[in-house]
PDB file of C-alpha atoms in Angstrom:
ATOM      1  CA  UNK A   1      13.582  -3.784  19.196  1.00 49.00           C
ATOM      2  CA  UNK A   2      13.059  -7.575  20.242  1.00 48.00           C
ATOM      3  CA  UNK A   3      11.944 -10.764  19.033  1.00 48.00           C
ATOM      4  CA  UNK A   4       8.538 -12.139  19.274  1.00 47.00           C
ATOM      5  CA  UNK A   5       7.820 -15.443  19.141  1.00 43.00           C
ATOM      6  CA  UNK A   6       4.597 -16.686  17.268  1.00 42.00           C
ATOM      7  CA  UNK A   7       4.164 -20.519  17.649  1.00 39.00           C
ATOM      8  CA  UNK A   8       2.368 -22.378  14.837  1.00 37.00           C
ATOM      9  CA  UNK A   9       2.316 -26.221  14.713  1.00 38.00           C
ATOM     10  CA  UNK A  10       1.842 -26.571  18.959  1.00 37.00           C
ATOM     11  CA  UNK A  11      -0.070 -24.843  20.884  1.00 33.00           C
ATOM     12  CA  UNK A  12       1.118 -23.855  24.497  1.00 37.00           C
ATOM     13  CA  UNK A  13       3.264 -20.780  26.007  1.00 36.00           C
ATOM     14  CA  UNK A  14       6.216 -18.677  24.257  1.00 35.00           C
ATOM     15  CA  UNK A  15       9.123 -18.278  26.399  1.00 33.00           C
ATOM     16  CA  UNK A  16      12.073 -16.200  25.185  1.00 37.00           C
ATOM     17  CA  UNK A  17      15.169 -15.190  26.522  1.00 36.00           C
ATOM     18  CA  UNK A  18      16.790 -11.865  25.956  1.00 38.00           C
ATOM     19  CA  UNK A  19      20.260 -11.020  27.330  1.00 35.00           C
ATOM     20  CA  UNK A  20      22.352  -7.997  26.907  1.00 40.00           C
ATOM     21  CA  UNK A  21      25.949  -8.764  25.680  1.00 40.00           C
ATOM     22  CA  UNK A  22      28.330  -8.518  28.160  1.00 42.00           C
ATOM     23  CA  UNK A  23      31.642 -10.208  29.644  1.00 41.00           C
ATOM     24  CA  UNK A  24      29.498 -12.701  31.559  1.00 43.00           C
ATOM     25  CA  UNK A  25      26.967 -14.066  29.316  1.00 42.00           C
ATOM     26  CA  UNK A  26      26.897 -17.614  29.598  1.00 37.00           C
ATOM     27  CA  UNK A  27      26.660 -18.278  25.821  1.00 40.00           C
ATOM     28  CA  UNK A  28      30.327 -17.430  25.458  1.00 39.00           C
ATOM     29  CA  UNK A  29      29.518 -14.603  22.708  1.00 39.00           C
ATOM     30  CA  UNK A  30      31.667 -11.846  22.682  1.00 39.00           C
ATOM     31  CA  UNK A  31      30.673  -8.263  20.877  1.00 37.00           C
ATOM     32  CA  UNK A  32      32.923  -7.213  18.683  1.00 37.00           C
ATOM     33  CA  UNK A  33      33.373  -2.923  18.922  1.00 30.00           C
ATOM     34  CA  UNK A  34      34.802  -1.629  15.889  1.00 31.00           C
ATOM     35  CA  UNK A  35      36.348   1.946  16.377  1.00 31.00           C
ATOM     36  CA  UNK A  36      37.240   4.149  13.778  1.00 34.00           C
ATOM     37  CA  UNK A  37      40.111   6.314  14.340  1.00 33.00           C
ATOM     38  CA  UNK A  38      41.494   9.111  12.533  1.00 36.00           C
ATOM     39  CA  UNK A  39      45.131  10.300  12.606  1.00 37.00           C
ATOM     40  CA  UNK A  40      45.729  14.113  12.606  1.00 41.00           C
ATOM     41  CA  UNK A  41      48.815  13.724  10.070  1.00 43.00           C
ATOM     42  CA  UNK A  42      45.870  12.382   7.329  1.00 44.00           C
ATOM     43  CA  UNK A  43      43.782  15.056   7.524  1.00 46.00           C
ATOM     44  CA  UNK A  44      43.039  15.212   4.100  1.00 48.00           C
ATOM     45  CA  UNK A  45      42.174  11.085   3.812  1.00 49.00           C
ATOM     46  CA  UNK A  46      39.970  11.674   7.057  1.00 51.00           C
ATOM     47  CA  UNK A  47      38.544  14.545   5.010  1.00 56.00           C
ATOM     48  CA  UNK A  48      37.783  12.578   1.555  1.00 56.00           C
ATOM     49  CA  UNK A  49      36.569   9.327   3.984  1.00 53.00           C
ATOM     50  CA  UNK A  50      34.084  11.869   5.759  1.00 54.00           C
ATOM     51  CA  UNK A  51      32.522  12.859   2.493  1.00 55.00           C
ATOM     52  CA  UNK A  52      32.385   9.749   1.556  1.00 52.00           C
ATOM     53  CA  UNK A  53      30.331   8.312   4.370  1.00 52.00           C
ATOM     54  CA  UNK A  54      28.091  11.635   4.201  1.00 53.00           C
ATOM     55  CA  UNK A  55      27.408  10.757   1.005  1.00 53.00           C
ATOM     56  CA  UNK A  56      26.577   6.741   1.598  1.00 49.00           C
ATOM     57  CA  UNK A  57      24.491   8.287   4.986  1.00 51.00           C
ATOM     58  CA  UNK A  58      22.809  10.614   2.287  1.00 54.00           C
ATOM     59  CA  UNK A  59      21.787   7.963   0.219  1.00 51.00           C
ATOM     60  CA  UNK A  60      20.474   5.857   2.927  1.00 50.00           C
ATOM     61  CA  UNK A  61      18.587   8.141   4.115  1.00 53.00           C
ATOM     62  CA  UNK A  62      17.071   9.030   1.063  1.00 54.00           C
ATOM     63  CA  UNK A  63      16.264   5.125   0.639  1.00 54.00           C
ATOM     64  CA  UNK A  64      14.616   5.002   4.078  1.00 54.00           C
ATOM     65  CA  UNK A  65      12.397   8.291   3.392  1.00 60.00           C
ATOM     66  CA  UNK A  66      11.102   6.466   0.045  1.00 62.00           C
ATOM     67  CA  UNK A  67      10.696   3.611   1.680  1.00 61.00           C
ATOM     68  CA  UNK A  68       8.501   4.885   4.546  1.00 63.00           C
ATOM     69  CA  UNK A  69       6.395   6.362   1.679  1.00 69.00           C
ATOM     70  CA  UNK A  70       6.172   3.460  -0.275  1.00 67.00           C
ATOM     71  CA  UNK A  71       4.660   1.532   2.909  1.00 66.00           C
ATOM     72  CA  UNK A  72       1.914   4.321   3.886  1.00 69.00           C
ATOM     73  CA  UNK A  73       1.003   4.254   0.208  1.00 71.00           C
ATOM     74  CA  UNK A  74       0.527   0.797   0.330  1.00 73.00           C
ATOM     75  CA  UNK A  75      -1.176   0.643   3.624  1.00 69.00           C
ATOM     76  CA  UNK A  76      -3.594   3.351   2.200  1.00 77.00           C
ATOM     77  CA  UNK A  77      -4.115   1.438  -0.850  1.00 81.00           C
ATOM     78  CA  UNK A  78      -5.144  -1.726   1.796  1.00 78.00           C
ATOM     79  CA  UNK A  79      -7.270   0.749   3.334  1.00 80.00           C
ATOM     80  CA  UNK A  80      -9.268   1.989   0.308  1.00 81.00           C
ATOM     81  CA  UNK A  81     -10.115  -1.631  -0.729  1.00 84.00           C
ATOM     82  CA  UNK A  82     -11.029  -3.477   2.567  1.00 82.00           C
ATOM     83  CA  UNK A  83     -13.254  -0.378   2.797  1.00 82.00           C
ATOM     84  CA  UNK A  84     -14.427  -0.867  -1.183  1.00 83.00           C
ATOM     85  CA  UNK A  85     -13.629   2.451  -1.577  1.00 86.00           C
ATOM     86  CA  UNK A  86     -12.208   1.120  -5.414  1.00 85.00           C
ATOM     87  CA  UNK A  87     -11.799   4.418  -7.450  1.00 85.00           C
ATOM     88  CA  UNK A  88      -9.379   5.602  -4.237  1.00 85.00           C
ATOM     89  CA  UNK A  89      -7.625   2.356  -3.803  1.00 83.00           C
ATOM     90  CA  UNK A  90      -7.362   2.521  -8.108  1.00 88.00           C
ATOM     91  CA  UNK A  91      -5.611   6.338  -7.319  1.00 87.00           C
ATOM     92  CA  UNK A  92      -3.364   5.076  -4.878  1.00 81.00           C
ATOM     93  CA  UNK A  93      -2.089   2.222  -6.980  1.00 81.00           C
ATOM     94  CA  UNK A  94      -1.449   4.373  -9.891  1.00 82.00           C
ATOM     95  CA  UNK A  95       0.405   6.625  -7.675  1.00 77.00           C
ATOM     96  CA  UNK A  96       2.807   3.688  -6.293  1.00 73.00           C
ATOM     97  CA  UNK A  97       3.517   2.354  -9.944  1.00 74.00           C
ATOM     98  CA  UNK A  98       4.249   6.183 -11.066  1.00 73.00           C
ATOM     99  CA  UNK A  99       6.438   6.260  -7.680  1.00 68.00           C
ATOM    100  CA  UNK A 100       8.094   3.057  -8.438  1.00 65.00           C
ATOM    101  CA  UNK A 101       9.170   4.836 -12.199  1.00 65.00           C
ATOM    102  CA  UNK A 102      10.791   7.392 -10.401  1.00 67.00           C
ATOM    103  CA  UNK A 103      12.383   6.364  -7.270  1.00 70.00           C
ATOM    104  CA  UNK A 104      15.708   5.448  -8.593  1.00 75.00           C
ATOM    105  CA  UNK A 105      16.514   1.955  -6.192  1.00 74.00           C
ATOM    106  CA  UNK A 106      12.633   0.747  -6.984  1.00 72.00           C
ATOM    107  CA  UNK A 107      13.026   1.540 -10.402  1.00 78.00           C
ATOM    108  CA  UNK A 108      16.366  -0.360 -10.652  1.00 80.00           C
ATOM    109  CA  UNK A 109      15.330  -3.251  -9.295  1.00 76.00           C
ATOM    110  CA  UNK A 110      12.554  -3.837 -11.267  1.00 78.00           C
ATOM    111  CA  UNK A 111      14.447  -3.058 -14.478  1.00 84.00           C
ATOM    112  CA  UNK A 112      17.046  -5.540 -12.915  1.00 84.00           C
ATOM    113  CA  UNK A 113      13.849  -8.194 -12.221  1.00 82.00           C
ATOM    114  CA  UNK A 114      11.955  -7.278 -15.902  1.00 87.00           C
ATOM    115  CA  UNK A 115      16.064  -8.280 -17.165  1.00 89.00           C
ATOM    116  CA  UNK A 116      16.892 -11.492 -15.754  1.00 90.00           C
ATOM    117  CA  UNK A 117      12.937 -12.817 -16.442  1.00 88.00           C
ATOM    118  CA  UNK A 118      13.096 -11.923 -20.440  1.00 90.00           C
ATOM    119  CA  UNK A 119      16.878 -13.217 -19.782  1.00 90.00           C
ATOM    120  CA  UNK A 120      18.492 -10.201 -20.915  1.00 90.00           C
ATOM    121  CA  UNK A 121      21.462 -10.983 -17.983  1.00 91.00           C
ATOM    122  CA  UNK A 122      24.197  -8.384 -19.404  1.00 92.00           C
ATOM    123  CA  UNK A 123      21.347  -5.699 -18.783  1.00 91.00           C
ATOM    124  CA  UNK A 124      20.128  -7.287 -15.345  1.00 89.00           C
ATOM    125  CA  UNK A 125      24.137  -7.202 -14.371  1.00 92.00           C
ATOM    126  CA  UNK A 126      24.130  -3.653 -15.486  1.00 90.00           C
ATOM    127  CA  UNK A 127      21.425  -2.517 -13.408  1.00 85.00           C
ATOM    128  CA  UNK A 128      22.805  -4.946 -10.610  1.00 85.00           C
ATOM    129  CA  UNK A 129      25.816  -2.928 -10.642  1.00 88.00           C
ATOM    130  CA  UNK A 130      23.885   0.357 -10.256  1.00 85.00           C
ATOM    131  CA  UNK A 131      21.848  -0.828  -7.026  1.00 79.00           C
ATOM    132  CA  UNK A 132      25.382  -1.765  -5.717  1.00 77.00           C
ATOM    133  CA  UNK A 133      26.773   1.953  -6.069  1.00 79.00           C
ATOM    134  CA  UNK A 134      23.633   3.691  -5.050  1.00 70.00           C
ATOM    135  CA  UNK A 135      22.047   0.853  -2.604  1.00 68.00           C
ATOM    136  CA  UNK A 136      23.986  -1.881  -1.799  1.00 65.00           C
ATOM    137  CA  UNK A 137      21.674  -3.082   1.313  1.00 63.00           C
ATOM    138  CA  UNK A 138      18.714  -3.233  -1.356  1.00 66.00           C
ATOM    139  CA  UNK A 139      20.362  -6.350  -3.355  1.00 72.00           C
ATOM    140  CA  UNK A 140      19.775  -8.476   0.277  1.00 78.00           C
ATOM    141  CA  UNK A 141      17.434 -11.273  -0.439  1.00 84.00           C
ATOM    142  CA  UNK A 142      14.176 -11.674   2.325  1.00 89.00           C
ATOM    143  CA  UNK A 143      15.321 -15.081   1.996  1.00 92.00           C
ATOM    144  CA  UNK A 144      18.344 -17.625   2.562  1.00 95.00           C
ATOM    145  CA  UNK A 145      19.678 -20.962   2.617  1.00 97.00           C
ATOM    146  CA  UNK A 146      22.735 -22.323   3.805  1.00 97.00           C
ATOM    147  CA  UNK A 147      24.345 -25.693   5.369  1.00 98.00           C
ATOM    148  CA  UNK A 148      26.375 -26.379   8.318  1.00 97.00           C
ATOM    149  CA  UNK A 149      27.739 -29.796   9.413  1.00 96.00           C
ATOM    150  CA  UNK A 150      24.491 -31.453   8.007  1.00 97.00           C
ATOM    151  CA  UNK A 151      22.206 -29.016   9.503  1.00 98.00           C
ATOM    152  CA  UNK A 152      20.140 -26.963   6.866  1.00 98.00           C
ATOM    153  CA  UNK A 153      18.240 -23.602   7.922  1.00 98.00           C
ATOM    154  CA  UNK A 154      15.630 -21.935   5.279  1.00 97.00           C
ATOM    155  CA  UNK A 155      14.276 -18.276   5.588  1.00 97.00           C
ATOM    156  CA  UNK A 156      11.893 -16.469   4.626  1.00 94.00           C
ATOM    157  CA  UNK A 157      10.825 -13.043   5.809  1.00 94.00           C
ATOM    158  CA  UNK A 158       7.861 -11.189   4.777  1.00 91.00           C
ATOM    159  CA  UNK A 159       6.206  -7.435   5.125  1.00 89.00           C
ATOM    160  CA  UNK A 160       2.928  -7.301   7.630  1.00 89.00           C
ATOM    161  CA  UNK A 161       1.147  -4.416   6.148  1.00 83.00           C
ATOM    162  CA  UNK A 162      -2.073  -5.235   9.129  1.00 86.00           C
ATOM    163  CA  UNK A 163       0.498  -4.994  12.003  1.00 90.00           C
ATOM    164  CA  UNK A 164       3.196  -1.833  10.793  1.00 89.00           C
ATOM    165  CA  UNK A 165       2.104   1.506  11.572  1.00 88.00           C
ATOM    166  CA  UNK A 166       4.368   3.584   8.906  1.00 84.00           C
ATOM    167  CA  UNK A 167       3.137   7.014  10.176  1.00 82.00           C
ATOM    168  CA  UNK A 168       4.435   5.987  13.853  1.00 86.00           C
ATOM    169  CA  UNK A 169       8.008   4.767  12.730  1.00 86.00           C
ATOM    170  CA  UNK A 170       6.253   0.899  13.253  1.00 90.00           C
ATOM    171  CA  UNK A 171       6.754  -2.169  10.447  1.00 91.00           C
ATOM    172  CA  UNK A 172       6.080  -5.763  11.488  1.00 93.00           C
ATOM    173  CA  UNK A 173       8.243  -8.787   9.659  1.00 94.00           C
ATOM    174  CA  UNK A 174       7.607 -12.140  10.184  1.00 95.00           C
ATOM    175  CA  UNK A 175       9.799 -14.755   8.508  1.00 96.00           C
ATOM    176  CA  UNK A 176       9.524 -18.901   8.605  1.00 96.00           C
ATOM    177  CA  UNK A 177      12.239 -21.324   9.643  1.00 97.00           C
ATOM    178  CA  UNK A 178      13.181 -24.719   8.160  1.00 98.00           C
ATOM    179  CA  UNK A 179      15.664 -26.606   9.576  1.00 98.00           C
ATOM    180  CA  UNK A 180      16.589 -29.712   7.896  1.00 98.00           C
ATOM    181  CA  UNK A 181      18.664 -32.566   9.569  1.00 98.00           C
ATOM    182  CA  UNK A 182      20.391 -34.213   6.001  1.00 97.00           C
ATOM    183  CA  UNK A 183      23.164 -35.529   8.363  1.00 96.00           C
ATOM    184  CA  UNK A 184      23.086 -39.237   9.775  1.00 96.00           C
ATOM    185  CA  UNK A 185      22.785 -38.224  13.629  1.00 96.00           C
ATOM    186  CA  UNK A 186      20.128 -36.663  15.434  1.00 97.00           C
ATOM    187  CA  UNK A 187      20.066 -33.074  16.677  1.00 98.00           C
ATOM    188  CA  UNK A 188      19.023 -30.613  19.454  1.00 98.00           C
ATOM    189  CA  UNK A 189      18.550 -27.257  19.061  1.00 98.00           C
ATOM    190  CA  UNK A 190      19.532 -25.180  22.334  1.00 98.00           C
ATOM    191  CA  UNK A 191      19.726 -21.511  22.068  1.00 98.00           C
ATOM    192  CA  UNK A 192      19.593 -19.388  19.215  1.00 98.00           C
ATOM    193  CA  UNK A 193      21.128 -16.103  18.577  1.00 98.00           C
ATOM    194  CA  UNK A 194      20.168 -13.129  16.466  1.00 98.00           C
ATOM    195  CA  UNK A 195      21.524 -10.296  15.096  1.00 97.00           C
ATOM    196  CA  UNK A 196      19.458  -7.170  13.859  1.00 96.00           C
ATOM    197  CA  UNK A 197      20.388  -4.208  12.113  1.00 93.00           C
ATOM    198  CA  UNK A 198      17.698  -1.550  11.267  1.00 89.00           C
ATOM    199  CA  UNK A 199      17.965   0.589   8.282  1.00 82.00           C
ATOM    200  CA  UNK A 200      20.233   3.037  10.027  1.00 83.00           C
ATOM    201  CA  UNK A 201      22.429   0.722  11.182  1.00 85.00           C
ATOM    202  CA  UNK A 202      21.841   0.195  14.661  1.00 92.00           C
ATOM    203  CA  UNK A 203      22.470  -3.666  15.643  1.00 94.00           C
ATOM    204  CA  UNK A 204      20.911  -5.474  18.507  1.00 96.00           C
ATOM    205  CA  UNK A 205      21.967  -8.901  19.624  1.00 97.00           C
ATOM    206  CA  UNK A 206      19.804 -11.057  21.031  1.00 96.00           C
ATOM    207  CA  UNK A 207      20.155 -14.736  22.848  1.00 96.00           C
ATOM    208  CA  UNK A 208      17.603 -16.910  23.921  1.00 96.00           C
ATOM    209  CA  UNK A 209      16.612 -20.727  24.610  1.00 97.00           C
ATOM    210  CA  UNK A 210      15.486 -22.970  22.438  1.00 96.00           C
ATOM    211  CA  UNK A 211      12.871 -21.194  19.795  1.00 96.00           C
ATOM    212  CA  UNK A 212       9.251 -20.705  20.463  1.00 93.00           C
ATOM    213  CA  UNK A 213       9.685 -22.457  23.752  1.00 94.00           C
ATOM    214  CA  UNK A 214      11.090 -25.451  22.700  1.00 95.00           C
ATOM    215  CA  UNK A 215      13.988 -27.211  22.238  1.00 97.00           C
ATOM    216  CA  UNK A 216      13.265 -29.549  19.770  1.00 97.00           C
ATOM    217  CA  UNK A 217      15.441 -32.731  18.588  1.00 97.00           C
ATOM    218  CA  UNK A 218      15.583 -33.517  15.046  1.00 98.00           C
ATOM    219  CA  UNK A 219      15.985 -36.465  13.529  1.00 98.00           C
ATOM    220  CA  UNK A 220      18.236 -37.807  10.439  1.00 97.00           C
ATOM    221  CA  UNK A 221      16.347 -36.727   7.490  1.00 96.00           C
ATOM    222  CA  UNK A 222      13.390 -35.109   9.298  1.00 97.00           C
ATOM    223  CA  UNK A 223      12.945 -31.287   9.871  1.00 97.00           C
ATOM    224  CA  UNK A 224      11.595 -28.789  11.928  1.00 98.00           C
ATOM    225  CA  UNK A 225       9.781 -25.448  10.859  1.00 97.00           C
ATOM    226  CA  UNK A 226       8.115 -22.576  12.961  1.00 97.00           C
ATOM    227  CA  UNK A 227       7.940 -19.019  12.307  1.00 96.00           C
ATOM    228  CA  UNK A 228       8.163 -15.812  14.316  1.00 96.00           C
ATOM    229  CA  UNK A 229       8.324 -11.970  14.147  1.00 95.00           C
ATOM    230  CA  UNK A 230      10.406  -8.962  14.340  1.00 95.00           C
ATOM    231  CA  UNK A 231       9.211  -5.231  14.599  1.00 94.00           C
ATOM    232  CA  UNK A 232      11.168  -2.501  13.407  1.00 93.00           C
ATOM    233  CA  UNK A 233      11.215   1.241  13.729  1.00 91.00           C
ATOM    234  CA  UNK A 234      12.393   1.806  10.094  1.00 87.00           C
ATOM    235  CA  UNK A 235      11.250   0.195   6.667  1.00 84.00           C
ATOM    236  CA  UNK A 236      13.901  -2.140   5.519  1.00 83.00           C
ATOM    237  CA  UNK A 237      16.726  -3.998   8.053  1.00 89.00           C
ATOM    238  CA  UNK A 238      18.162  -7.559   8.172  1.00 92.00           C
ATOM    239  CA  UNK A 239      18.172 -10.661  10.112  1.00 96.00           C
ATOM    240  CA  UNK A 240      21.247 -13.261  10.726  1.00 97.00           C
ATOM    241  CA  UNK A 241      22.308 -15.212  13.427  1.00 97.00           C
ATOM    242  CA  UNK A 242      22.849 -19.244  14.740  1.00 98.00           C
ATOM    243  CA  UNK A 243      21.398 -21.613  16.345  1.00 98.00           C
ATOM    244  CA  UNK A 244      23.931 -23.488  19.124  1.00 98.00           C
ATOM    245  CA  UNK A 245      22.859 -27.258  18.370  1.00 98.00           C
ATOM    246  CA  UNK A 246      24.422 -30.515  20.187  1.00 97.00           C
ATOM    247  CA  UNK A 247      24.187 -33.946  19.070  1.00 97.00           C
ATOM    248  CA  UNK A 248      21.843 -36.496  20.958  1.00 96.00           C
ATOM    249  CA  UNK A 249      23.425 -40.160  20.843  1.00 94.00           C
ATOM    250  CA  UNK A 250      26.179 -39.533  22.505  1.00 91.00           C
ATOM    251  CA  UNK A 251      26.656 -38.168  25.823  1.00 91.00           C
ATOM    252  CA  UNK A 252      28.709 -35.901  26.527  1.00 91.00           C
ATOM    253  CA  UNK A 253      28.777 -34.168  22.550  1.00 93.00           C
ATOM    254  CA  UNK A 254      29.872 -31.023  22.371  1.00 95.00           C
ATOM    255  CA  UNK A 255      27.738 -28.021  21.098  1.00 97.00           C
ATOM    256  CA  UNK A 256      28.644 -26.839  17.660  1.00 97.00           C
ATOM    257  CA  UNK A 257      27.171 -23.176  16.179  1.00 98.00           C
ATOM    258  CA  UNK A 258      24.416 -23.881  12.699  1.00 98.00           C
ATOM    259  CA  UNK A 259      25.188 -20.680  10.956  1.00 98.00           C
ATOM    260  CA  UNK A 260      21.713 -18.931   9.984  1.00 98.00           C
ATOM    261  CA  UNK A 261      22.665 -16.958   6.952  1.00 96.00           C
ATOM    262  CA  UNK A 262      21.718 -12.627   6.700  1.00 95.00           C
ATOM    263  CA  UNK A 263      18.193 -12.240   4.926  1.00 94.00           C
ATOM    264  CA  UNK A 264      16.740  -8.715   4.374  1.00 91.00           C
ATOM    265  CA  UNK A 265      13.568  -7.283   5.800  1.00 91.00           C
ATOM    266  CA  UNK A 266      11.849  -5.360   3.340  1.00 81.00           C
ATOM    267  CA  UNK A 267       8.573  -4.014   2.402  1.00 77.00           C
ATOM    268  CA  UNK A 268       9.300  -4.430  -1.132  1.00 66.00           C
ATOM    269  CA  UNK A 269       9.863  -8.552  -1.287  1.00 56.00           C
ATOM    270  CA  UNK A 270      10.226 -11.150  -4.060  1.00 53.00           C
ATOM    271  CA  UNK A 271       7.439 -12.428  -5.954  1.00 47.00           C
ATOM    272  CA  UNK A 272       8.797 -15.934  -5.922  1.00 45.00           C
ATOM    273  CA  UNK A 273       8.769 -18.074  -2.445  1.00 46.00           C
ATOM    274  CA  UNK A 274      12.056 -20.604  -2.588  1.00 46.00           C
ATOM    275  CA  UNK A 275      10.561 -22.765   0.657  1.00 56.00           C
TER     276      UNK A 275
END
């Protein structure tokens, strides 16, 4: 897994960094292990916490298998029309809606979407509810928005149907930055770091400088926007991370951390675009 990065407003090289976590990385990051331990006097709550987990690995599973079949249905659907082959592309859609009826997470969340847009909320909160029992990773935005110290970062990931290869375990995201300087001093952005977790729950961490080969400086009330990619080798994950940021008229400021908030990476994403 890595990062690519895909420049858009300058032209010129991409440079990124990638460093594996360890005691000497220069960013100062430390990875946090978390061990789970079991005592052999609670046999029986090791027991009930083991089914338990089989049961939530169960259900993710299941979620990933449907999702790897919703993506080759949709890539064969892309297929069929690009090649005007209409009556087969028609047959392939019909067979996503009908699969979309019965998958239970798809079907939820578009009973939970149908909901809130005729504003029937006490049903959308029902069905929210549902998702959160069966699929709690699914209620993840492929967006987010949050503020730190001034600093504002936007995201928005999408699904690359040209570049994923479903069939070979291969799905392409790209997802656009904003960063917004509402504060009254200017900015540099220095590193960033990312944190990626596939659909089975493998994370990666990964550092670099600057972001497509820049470090830019952003002015009061000005922003900066660029986007980039991520490749993944199952259908759905998430993105979060920072960006480590000092201030530029003074010297000597210390570096302070712009919190990039998590955002899902989906095949199935949101009709509406909030950037």
């Amino acid at each position: 897994m890595q990062s690519l990065s895909l420049k858009v407003f300058n032209t010129g090289g991409c440079v990124m960094e990638r460093r594996n976590c360890n005691n000497n990385n220069i960013n100062k990051r430390k990875c946090n292990i978390i061990v789970a331990c079991s005592s052999p006097s609670s046999s029986s709550s090791s027991s009930s916490s083991e089914k338990k987990n089989g049961e939530k690995n169960q259900t993710l599973s299941a979620y990933i298998s449907s999702s790897q079949t919703y993506a080759l249905l949709k890539q064969k659907m892309e297929v069929a029309a690009k090649s005007e082959d209409y009556k087969e592309a028609a047959r392939i859609r019909d067979s996503m809606r009908s699969f979309e009826e019965e998958e239970p997470v798809l079907r939820l969340r578009t009973l939970m979407k149908d909901a809130i847009k005729n504003e029937k909320f006490e049903d959308a909160a029902r069905y929210r509810d549902e998702l959160k029992l069966i699929a709690p990773y699914s209620l993840l935005k492929c967006s987010s928005d949050t503020t730190t110290l001034g600093v504002r970062v936007q995201v928005r990931s999408v699904y690359i149907e040209s570049r994923s290869r479903p069939s070979k375990g291969q799905y392409f995201y790209a997802y656009r930055i904003r960063i917004t300087n509402n504060s009254e001093r200017p900015v540099q952005l220095l590193r960033r770091h990312w944190v990626i977790t596939d659909g089975n729950g493998k994370v990666e961490n990964v550092w670099g400088i600057g972001v497509i080969g820049e470090q830019p400086v952003i002015l009061p009330n000005t922003g900066f926007e660029y986007s980039s990619a991520c490749p993944l080798s199952t259908p759905s994950g998430r993105m979060e991370g920072d960006f480590e940021m000092k201030h530029t008229d003074k010297l000597g400021s210390p570096s302070f951390n712009v919190a990039i908030a998590p955002f899902s990476l989906c095949i199935i994403g949101e009709e509406s675009d909030t950037m």
